[in-house]
Coordinates of C-alpha atoms and ligand atoms in Angstrom, one line a residue:
A1 CA 25.9 49.2 10.9
T2 CA 28.0 52.0 12.2
E3 CA 31.7 51.1 12.2
R4 CA 33.2 51.1 15.7
T5 CA 36.8 51.7 16.6
A6 CA 38.5 49.8 19.4
L7 CA 41.4 47.6 20.6
F8 CA 40.2 44.4 22.3
M9 CA 42.4 42.8 24.8
F10 CA 41.2 39.3 25.8
F11 CA 42.6 37.9 29.0
G12 CA 42.1 34.2 28.9
G13 CA 42.2 34.6 25.2
T14 CA 42.9 30.9 24.6
G15 CA 40.1 29.7 26.8
D16 CA 37.0 27.8 26.0
L17 CA 34.7 30.8 26.2
A18 CA 36.9 32.9 23.9
Y19 CA 37.1 30.3 21.2
R20 CA 33.5 29.0 21.5
K21 CA 31.7 32.3 21.8
L22 CA 33.7 35.5 21.8
Y23 CA 35.7 35.2 18.5
P24 CA 32.7 33.9 16.5
S25 CA 30.6 36.8 17.9
L26 CA 33.3 39.4 16.9
F27 CA 33.3 37.9 13.5
N28 CA 29.5 38.4 13.2
L29 CA 30.0 42.0 14.2
Y30 CA 32.7 42.2 11.5
R31 CA 30.4 40.7 8.8
K32 CA 27.7 43.2 9.7
G33 CA 30.0 46.1 9.5
S34 CA 30.2 47.2 13.2
L35 CA 33.9 46.3 13.0
R36 CA 35.8 46.8 9.8
T37 CA 39.2 48.5 9.5
H38 CA 39.8 50.2 12.8
F39 CA 40.0 47.4 15.2
A40 CA 42.5 45.0 16.5
V41 CA 42.5 42.1 19.0
I42 CA 45.2 41.0 21.4
G43 CA 44.7 37.6 22.8
T44 CA 46.7 36.9 25.9
S45 CA 47.1 33.9 28.2
R46 CA 49.8 32.0 29.9
Q47 CA 50.3 29.7 26.9
T48 CA 53.2 30.3 24.5
L49 CA 51.9 30.9 21.0
D50 CA 52.9 33.1 18.1
D51 CA 50.5 35.2 16.0
D52 CA 50.2 32.6 13.3
K53 CA 49.3 29.8 15.7
F54 CA 46.8 32.0 17.4
R55 CA 45.2 33.0 14.1
A56 CA 45.0 29.4 13.1
A57 CA 43.1 28.7 16.4
V58 CA 40.8 31.6 15.8
K59 CA 40.2 30.3 12.3
K60 CA 39.3 26.9 13.7
S61 CA 37.0 28.6 16.2
L62 CA 35.1 30.3 13.3
A63 CA 34.9 27.1 11.4
D64 CA 33.7 25.2 14.5
S65 CA 30.9 27.7 14.9
G66 CA 29.6 27.1 11.4
N67 CA 31.4 29.9 9.5
R68 CA 33.3 29.6 6.2
A69 CA 36.6 30.2 7.7
D70 CA 38.6 30.0 4.5
S71 CA 36.8 32.9 2.9
K72 CA 38.5 36.2 2.2
E73 CA 36.3 37.9 4.7
A74 CA 37.4 35.5 7.4
S75 CA 41.0 35.9 6.6
D76 CA 40.8 39.7 6.5
F77 CA 39.1 39.6 9.9
I78 CA 41.7 37.2 11.4
S79 CA 44.5 39.4 10.2
H80 CA 43.5 41.8 13.0
F81 CA 44.4 39.2 15.7
Y82 CA 47.6 39.3 17.6
Y83 CA 48.9 37.1 20.5
Q84 CA 51.0 38.0 23.5
A85 CA 51.9 35.4 26.2
H86 CA 51.4 36.9 29.6
D87 CA 51.0 35.8 33.2
V88 CA 48.5 38.1 34.7
T89 CA 50.1 37.8 38.1
D90 CA 53.4 39.1 36.9
T91 CA 53.2 42.9 37.1
A92 CA 56.4 43.5 35.2
H93 CA 54.9 41.7 32.3
Y94 CA 52.2 44.3 31.6
S95 CA 54.6 46.6 29.9
V96 CA 54.9 44.1 27.0
L97 CA 51.1 44.3 26.5
K98 CA 51.3 48.1 26.8
D99 CA 53.8 48.3 23.9
A100 CA 51.8 45.9 21.8
A101 CA 48.6 48.0 22.4
E102 CA 50.3 51.2 21.5
K103 CA 51.8 49.7 18.3
L104 CA 48.4 48.4 17.2
D105 CA 46.7 51.6 18.1
K106 CA 48.9 53.5 15.6
K107 CA 48.7 50.8 13.0
Y108 CA 44.9 50.6 12.9
K109 CA 44.2 54.2 14.1
L110 CA 42.2 53.1 17.1
Q111 CA 42.1 56.5 18.7
G112 CA 43.0 55.1 22.1
N113 CA 39.7 53.2 22.5
R114 CA 40.3 50.0 24.6
I115 CA 38.1 47.1 25.7
F116 CA 39.7 44.8 28.3
Y117 CA 37.8 41.5 28.4
L118 CA 38.5 39.3 31.4
S119 CA 37.6 35.8 30.4
M120 CA 39.3 33.8 33.1
A121 CA 39.0 32.8 36.7
P122 CA 37.5 35.6 38.8
Q123 CA 40.3 35.4 41.4
F124 CA 42.5 37.3 38.9
F125 CA 40.0 40.1 38.1
G126 CA 41.2 42.4 40.8
T127 CA 44.9 42.1 40.1
I128 CA 44.4 42.6 36.4
A129 CA 42.3 45.7 36.8
Q130 CA 44.8 47.1 39.2
D131 CA 47.8 46.4 36.9
L132 CA 46.0 47.8 33.8
K133 CA 45.9 51.1 35.6
T134 CA 49.2 51.1 37.4
Q135 CA 51.2 49.8 34.4
G136 CA 49.6 52.4 32.1
L137 CA 47.5 50.2 29.8
M138 CA 44.5 52.4 30.0
S139 CA 44.5 55.0 27.3
K140 CA 45.1 58.5 28.4
N141 CA 43.4 60.1 25.4
K142 CA 40.5 62.2 26.8
D143 CA 38.1 61.4 24.1
A144 CA 38.8 57.7 24.2
F145 CA 37.1 55.0 26.2
N146 CA 38.5 52.3 28.5
R147 CA 36.0 49.6 29.2
L148 CA 36.3 46.5 31.4
V149 CA 34.2 43.5 30.6
I150 CA 34.1 40.7 33.2
E151 CA 32.6 37.3 33.2
K152 CA 30.6 35.6 35.9
P153 CA 30.7 34.8 38.7
F154 CA 30.9 38.1 40.5
G155 CA 31.8 36.9 44.0
R156 CA 30.4 34.0 45.9
D157 CA 28.5 36.1 48.5
F158 CA 28.0 39.7 49.3
D159 CA 31.3 40.2 51.1
S160 CA 33.5 38.7 48.4
A161 CA 31.5 40.5 45.7
K162 CA 32.1 43.8 47.5
Q163 CA 35.8 43.1 47.9
L164 CA 36.0 42.4 44.1
N165 CA 34.0 45.5 43.3
D166 CA 36.2 47.6 45.6
A167 CA 39.3 46.3 43.8
L168 CA 37.8 47.0 40.3
S169 CA 36.7 50.5 41.2
K170 CA 40.2 51.5 42.1
S171 CA 40.9 51.5 38.4
F172 CA 37.5 51.7 36.7
K173 CA 34.4 53.8 37.3
E174 CA 31.1 52.0 37.5
E175 CA 30.0 53.1 34.0
Q176 CA 33.3 51.6 32.6
I177 CA 32.5 48.2 34.0
F178 CA 30.4 45.7 32.0
R179 CA 29.4 42.7 34.1
I180 CA 28.3 40.0 31.7
D181 CA 25.0 38.2 32.4
H182 CA 24.5 36.4 29.1
Y183 CA 20.8 35.9 29.8
L184 CA 20.4 39.6 29.3
G185 CA 21.6 39.2 25.8
K186 CA 18.8 36.8 24.9
E187 CA 16.2 38.0 22.5
M188 CA 13.1 37.2 24.5
I189 CA 14.6 38.6 27.8
Q190 CA 15.0 41.9 26.0
N191 CA 11.5 41.5 24.6
I192 CA 10.1 41.6 28.2
E193 CA 10.5 45.4 28.1
A194 CA 8.8 45.6 24.6
L195 CA 6.0 43.4 25.7
R196 CA 5.3 45.3 28.9
F197 CA 5.9 48.9 27.9
G198 CA 4.8 48.7 24.3
N199 CA 1.3 47.3 25.1
T200 CA -1.5 48.9 27.0
L201 CA -3.2 45.5 27.1
V202 CA -0.3 44.0 29.0
E203 CA 1.0 46.8 31.2
S204 CA -2.4 47.9 32.5
L205 CA -2.9 44.4 33.9
W206 CA 0.7 44.0 35.1
N207 CA 0.1 44.2 38.9
N208 CA -1.2 42.4 41.9
R209 CA -4.9 43.2 41.1
Y210 CA -4.8 41.0 38.0
I211 CA -1.8 38.8 38.3
D212 CA -2.0 35.9 40.7
N213 CA 1.6 34.8 40.4
I214 CA 4.6 34.8 38.0
Q215 CA 6.8 31.7 37.4
V216 CA 10.3 31.7 36.0
T217 CA 11.8 28.4 35.0
L218 CA 15.4 27.9 33.8
S219 CA 15.6 24.2 33.2
E220 CA 18.7 22.3 32.0
K221 CA 18.7 18.8 30.7
L222 CA 22.3 18.0 31.1
G223 CA 24.1 17.1 34.4
V224 CA 27.2 18.9 35.6
E225 CA 29.4 17.7 32.7
E226 CA 33.0 19.0 32.7
R227 CA 32.3 22.1 34.9
A228 CA 32.1 19.9 38.0
S229 CA 35.0 21.3 40.0
Y230 CA 33.7 24.9 39.5
Y231 CA 30.0 23.9 40.0
D232 CA 30.5 22.0 43.1
N233 CA 31.9 25.1 44.8
S234 CA 29.0 27.1 43.6
G235 CA 25.7 25.3 43.3
A236 CA 22.5 26.3 41.6
L237 CA 21.6 29.1 43.9
R238 CA 24.9 31.0 43.3
D239 CA 25.3 29.9 39.7
M240 CA 21.8 30.6 38.4
V241 CA 19.5 32.4 40.9
Q242 CA 21.8 35.2 42.1
N243 CA 22.5 36.4 38.6
H244 CA 20.2 35.2 35.8
I245 CA 17.0 34.6 37.7
M246 CA 17.3 37.8 39.7
Q247 CA 17.9 39.8 36.5
I248 CA 14.8 38.3 34.8
V249 CA 12.7 38.8 37.9
S250 CA 13.8 42.5 38.2
L251 CA 12.8 43.1 34.5
L252 CA 9.4 41.6 35.2
A253 CA 8.9 43.5 38.5
M254 CA 10.3 46.9 37.7
E255 CA 8.3 50.1 37.2
Q256 CA 8.3 51.8 33.8
P257 CA 11.6 53.5 33.2
V258 CA 11.5 57.3 32.4
A259 CA 13.2 56.5 29.1
F260 CA 14.6 53.5 27.4
T261 CA 18.2 54.1 28.4
D262 CA 20.7 52.2 30.6
T263 CA 20.6 54.6 33.5
D264 CA 16.8 54.8 33.6
I265 CA 16.3 51.0 33.3
R266 CA 19.0 50.3 35.9
A267 CA 17.4 52.8 38.3
E268 CA 14.1 50.9 38.1
K269 CA 15.6 47.5 38.4
V270 CA 17.5 48.6 41.5
K271 CA 14.3 50.1 43.0
A272 CA 12.5 46.8 42.4
L273 CA 15.3 44.8 44.0
R274 CA 15.2 47.2 47.0
S275 CA 11.6 46.2 47.7
L276 CA 12.4 42.5 47.4
R277 CA 11.8 41.0 50.8
V278 CA 15.0 39.6 52.3
Y279 CA 14.0 36.6 54.3
N280 CA 14.7 35.9 57.9
V281 CA 15.9 32.5 58.9
A282 CA 12.4 30.9 59.2
D283 CA 11.1 32.4 56.0
A284 CA 14.2 31.4 54.1
A285 CA 13.8 27.9 55.2
T286 CA 10.1 27.6 54.1
N287 CA 10.3 29.7 50.9
F288 CA 13.3 28.1 49.3
V289 CA 14.0 24.4 48.6
R290 CA 16.9 22.6 47.1
G291 CA 17.7 19.3 45.4
Q292 CA 20.4 17.2 44.0
Y293 CA 19.9 14.6 41.3
G294 CA 20.1 10.9 41.9
S295 CA 21.1 8.2 39.4
I296 CA 19.1 6.6 36.7
D297 CA 19.9 3.5 34.5
N298 CA 23.6 3.6 34.1
Q299 CA 24.0 7.3 34.7
P300 CA 25.8 8.2 37.9
D301 CA 24.1 10.4 40.5
Y302 CA 25.6 13.9 41.1
R303 CA 27.9 12.6 43.8
H304 CA 29.5 10.1 41.5
E305 CA 30.2 12.5 38.6
D306 CA 33.9 13.2 37.8
N307 CA 35.4 15.7 40.2
V308 CA 32.5 15.7 42.6
P309 CA 33.2 14.6 46.2
V310 CA 31.0 11.6 47.2
D311 CA 29.6 13.5 50.2
S312 CA 28.9 16.7 48.3
T313 CA 25.9 18.7 49.6
T314 CA 25.9 21.1 46.6
E315 CA 22.4 21.7 45.2
T316 CA 21.8 21.1 41.5
F317 CA 18.2 22.3 41.9
V318 CA 16.6 25.3 43.5
A319 CA 13.0 26.4 43.7
G320 CA 11.8 29.4 45.7
K321 CA 9.2 32.1 46.2
L322 CA 10.1 35.8 46.0
L323 CA 8.0 38.5 47.5
F324 CA 8.1 42.2 46.7
D325 CA 6.9 44.6 49.4
N326 CA 5.6 47.3 47.1
Y327 CA 2.3 48.7 45.9
R328 CA 2.4 46.8 42.5
W329 CA 3.3 43.4 43.8
S330 CA 2.3 43.0 47.4
G331 CA 0.5 39.6 47.6
T332 CA 1.6 38.4 44.2
P333 CA 4.5 35.9 44.6
F334 CA 7.2 35.2 42.0
Y335 CA 8.1 31.5 41.9
V336 CA 11.4 30.5 40.4
R337 CA 13.1 27.2 39.7
T338 CA 16.2 26.0 38.0
G339 CA 18.2 22.8 38.0
K340 CA 20.3 20.4 36.1
M341 CA 19.3 17.0 34.8
L342 CA 15.7 18.0 34.5
A343 CA 13.1 16.8 31.9
D344 CA 14.1 19.3 29.2
K345 CA 16.3 22.3 28.3
F346 CA 14.2 25.5 28.2
T347 CA 13.7 28.9 29.7
R348 CA 10.2 30.3 30.1
V349 CA 8.2 32.8 32.1
D350 CA 4.6 32.1 32.9
V351 CA 2.4 34.9 34.1
V352 CA -0.7 33.5 35.7
F353 CA -3.7 36.0 35.8
K354 CA -6.4 35.8 38.4
R355 CA -9.6 34.0 37.5
P356 CA -12.7 36.1 36.9
L357 CA -14.2 37.1 40.3
V358 CA -17.5 35.4 39.3
D359 CA -17.7 32.4 37.1
I360 CA -21.2 32.9 35.5
F361 CA -20.8 29.7 33.5
A362 CA -20.8 27.6 36.6
F363 CA -24.5 27.7 37.2
P364 CA -25.8 24.7 39.1
Q365 CA -27.1 22.6 36.2
S366 CA -24.0 23.2 34.0
Q367 CA -21.5 20.5 33.4
N368 CA -18.9 23.1 32.8
T369 CA -15.4 22.9 34.3
P370 CA -14.4 26.0 36.2
L371 CA -12.8 28.8 34.1
A372 CA -9.1 28.4 33.7
A373 CA -6.7 31.2 34.5
N374 CA -5.4 33.3 31.7
V375 CA -1.7 32.6 31.3
L376 CA 0.8 34.6 29.3
T377 CA 3.9 32.6 28.6
I378 CA 7.1 34.1 27.4
F379 CA 9.2 31.4 25.7
V380 CA 12.8 32.4 25.9
E381 CA 14.5 29.3 24.6
P382 CA 15.0 27.1 22.8
H383 CA 12.1 28.6 20.8
A384 CA 11.3 32.3 21.1
G385 CA 7.8 33.5 21.4
F386 CA 4.7 34.2 23.4
S387 CA 1.5 32.3 24.1
L388 CA -1.6 33.7 25.6
Q389 CA -4.2 31.4 27.1
L390 CA -7.8 32.6 27.1
N391 CA -11.1 31.0 27.8
A392 CA -13.5 30.5 24.8
K393 CA -16.7 28.7 24.1
T394 CA -16.4 25.2 22.9
N395 CA -17.5 24.9 19.3
D396 CA -20.7 23.0 19.8
A397 CA -24.4 23.3 20.9
T398 CA -23.7 23.2 24.7
F399 CA -22.4 26.2 26.6
S400 CA -19.1 25.0 27.8
T401 CA -15.8 26.9 27.9
E402 CA -12.3 25.7 27.2
P403 CA -8.9 27.3 27.3
I404 CA -7.5 28.2 23.9
K405 CA -4.1 29.6 23.0
L406 CA -3.0 32.6 20.9
D407 CA 0.6 31.8 19.9
Y408 CA 3.3 33.8 18.4
L409 CA 6.5 31.9 17.7
V410 CA 9.5 33.4 16.0
D411 CA 9.9 31.2 12.9
A412 CA 13.0 29.2 12.2
E413 CA 14.2 31.5 9.4
K414 CA 14.0 34.6 11.6
S415 CA 15.5 32.9 14.6
K416 CA 18.6 32.0 12.5
E417 CA 19.2 35.8 12.2
T418 CA 18.7 36.4 15.9
P419 CA 22.1 37.6 17.2
E420 CA 23.8 35.3 19.8
P421 CA 23.8 36.9 23.3
Y422 CA 27.6 37.4 23.1
E423 CA 27.4 39.2 19.8
R424 CA 24.8 41.6 21.1
L425 CA 26.6 42.2 24.4
L426 CA 30.0 42.8 22.7
H427 CA 28.2 45.3 20.4
D428 CA 26.7 47.0 23.5
V429 CA 30.2 47.3 25.0
L430 CA 31.4 48.9 21.8
K431 CA 28.5 51.4 21.9
G432 CA 29.0 51.9 25.6
D433 CA 25.5 50.8 26.4
G434 CA 25.2 49.2 29.8
T435 CA 21.5 48.3 29.6
N436 CA 22.1 44.6 29.4
F437 CA 24.7 44.3 32.0
S438 CA 24.4 44.0 35.8
S439 CA 25.2 47.1 37.7
W440 CA 26.9 46.9 41.1
P441 CA 23.8 47.9 43.1
E442 CA 21.8 45.1 41.4
V443 CA 24.5 42.6 42.1
S444 CA 24.8 43.6 45.7
Y445 CA 21.0 43.4 46.4
A446 CA 20.9 40.0 44.7
W447 CA 23.7 38.7 46.9
K448 CA 22.1 40.0 50.1
F449 CA 18.9 38.1 49.2
V450 CA 20.7 34.9 48.3
D451 CA 23.1 35.0 51.2
Q452 CA 20.2 34.7 53.6
I453 CA 19.1 31.4 52.0
R454 CA 22.6 30.1 51.8
R455 CA 23.1 30.9 55.5
V456 CA 20.1 28.8 56.4
W457 CA 21.1 26.0 54.1
D458 CA 24.6 25.9 55.5
L459 CA 23.2 25.1 58.9
Q460 CA 21.6 21.8 58.0
A461 CA 22.8 18.8 56.0
P462 CA 20.3 18.1 53.2
N463 CA 18.9 14.7 52.5
F464 CA 20.5 14.2 49.0
P465 CA 20.0 12.9 46.4
N466 CA 16.3 13.8 46.3
Y467 CA 15.2 13.9 42.7
T468 CA 15.1 11.6 39.7
P469 CA 16.9 12.7 36.6
H470 CA 14.5 13.8 33.8
S471 CA 11.9 14.9 36.3
M472 CA 11.1 18.5 37.2
G473 CA 13.0 18.4 40.5
P474 CA 12.2 17.1 44.0
A475 CA 8.8 16.8 45.6
A476 CA 9.6 19.8 47.8
A477 CA 9.3 22.0 44.7
E478 CA 5.7 20.8 44.2
E479 CA 4.9 21.2 47.9
L480 CA 6.3 24.8 47.9
I481 CA 3.8 25.9 45.4
Q482 CA 0.9 23.6 46.4
R483 CA 1.0 25.0 49.9
D484 CA -0.2 28.3 48.4
H485 CA -3.0 26.4 46.4
R486 CA -1.2 26.9 43.2
E487 CA 0.7 24.8 40.7
W488 CA 3.5 25.1 38.2
V489 CA 2.2 25.9 34.8
Y490 CA 4.9 23.8 33.1
R491 CA 4.6 20.3 34.5
L492 CA 5.3 16.8 33.2
Ligands
LIG1 P1 39.2 28.3 30.5 O1 39.8 27.6 31.7 O2 38.9 27.6 29.3 O3 40.2 29.5 30.1 C1 41.0 30.2 31.0 C2 42.0 31.1 30.3 O4 42.8 31.8 31.2 C3 43.0 30.3 29.4 O5 43.3 31.0 28.2 C4 44.3 30.2 30.3 O6 45.5 30.1 29.6 C5 44.2 31.6 31.0 N1 44.9 31.7 32.2 C6 44.8 31.0 33.4 N2 45.6 31.4 34.3 C7 46.3 32.5 33.8 C8 47.3 33.3 34.3 N3 47.8 33.3 35.5 N4 47.8 34.3 33.5 C9 47.3 34.4 32.2 N5 46.4 33.6 31.7 C10 45.9 32.6 32.5 O7 37.9 29.2 31.0 P2 36.6 29.6 30.2 O8 35.7 28.4 30.3 O9 37.0 30.2 28.9 O10 36.0 30.7 31.2 C11 36.5 32.0 31.3 C12 35.6 32.9 32.2 O11 34.3 32.9 31.6 C13 35.4 32.3 33.6 O12 35.2 33.4 34.5 C14 34.1 31.6 33.5 O13 33.4 31.5 34.8 C15 33.3 32.4 32.5 N6 32.3 31.7 31.8 C16 32.6 30.7 30.9 C17 31.6 30.0 30.2 C18 31.9 28.9 29.3 O14 30.9 28.5 28.6 N7 33.1 28.5 29.1 C19 30.2 30.4 30.4 C20 29.9 31.5 31.3 C21 31.0 32.1 31.9

């Protein structure tokens, strides 16, 4: 790999995400040679720590993620880590960080390249971005880069997202801002583009003439766990649909980009989102349904989880229908669903093709069951792969047909080598490649769509709880799709 040069500054550097994902991902980049001699890391948070204690914590984070943390390679890597206690709300404090950054820049010959990673509560994003600029932390070197990486959530509706974006853009230009959506770092999500634009067989059928509907399912098996206080303020619509699902849907729906570059891909995703129908009140109410999990055996229902109010109306499940008003997709709905405490943990996309216009095997005296639809399934996780369902003759003397499957599954050996989303995304930030991040126009269209649904939901108290744990959600999710004479491909 090409060696990259940068100073990383992690705000929230002692947080869960940093230890669990970010430092192990940086270590993988180090092992693969993208980082070697010319990099340094400053961890900062409110906590008082010295470099040694911080390094010990980083070492533990490597060990916890399955690395040999006592190797020479690991200790060389860790020697690039430094700690600086810092309260992000204290403007005067930034000068300490500035000095530390300049010292390390000289020591490691970093050429002024800086990556500011905000891994903490979003309410601080605006202040930090502002102080980075006003307190002189951004490098002035003309040939150097200053990049800002921010975690989700990006606002809680369009207005707050816009406010946040306005605050960030006082200091950083759009192309310097990398909004993390870790689903975009997943192997099979990136493979959607290869599958579509690398195959005549796929892309020539990828429209409303041949595709009946597309289904996207992001299913979680666990309940709300320890994120309850955050989650209860957010709910599945904001936490999963506005970002991850909208991103996946726009990759599925977009036109072919002029070239495989971040600007071209983003332009097509934005165009797709612009033709997404934003629902009026009546359509929002019929096309989206919500759920909240009940109790089973000795497990509490959502309302009795720790840190959840007993009268919470937060949805832990969403299913909906999305419609694009454009030439490619008019009449072909995208059904999406996501939720907690469902039957299993997986992410998949099912592309359901139209049945042949004439079923010649269904002649009157035949016992044959009607031809099944062709289905192309993209398995995103836990196993990565594709499956294509076709109809074939049964292997016997009669003339019956049955669905068969052509399967491609990435084998276990290979999937061990698949980079973790955060490793890929950090590498993209180092390269300055924004392909797998959400741009502001994408974020804003997604919020405008989601806000309409939220607006309708906020008017009526839902009848919760309404689904059994380990099911695939409430009956309303079945009704939503059955009303259109269709069904979910993945069902129990
Ligand atoms: P966390 O609560 O574990 O860590 C927060 C960090 O911020 C800590 O290091 C804390 O010391 C620091 N901090 C808090 N207030 C501060 C202040 N005033 N000044 C300086 N430092 C301060 O949070 P986390 O789980 O690591 O999440 C970080 C971000 O990543 C959040 O935006 C979250 O939504 C997002 N995220 C987290 C996960 C995850 O798996 N943990 C997944 C996706 C997104």
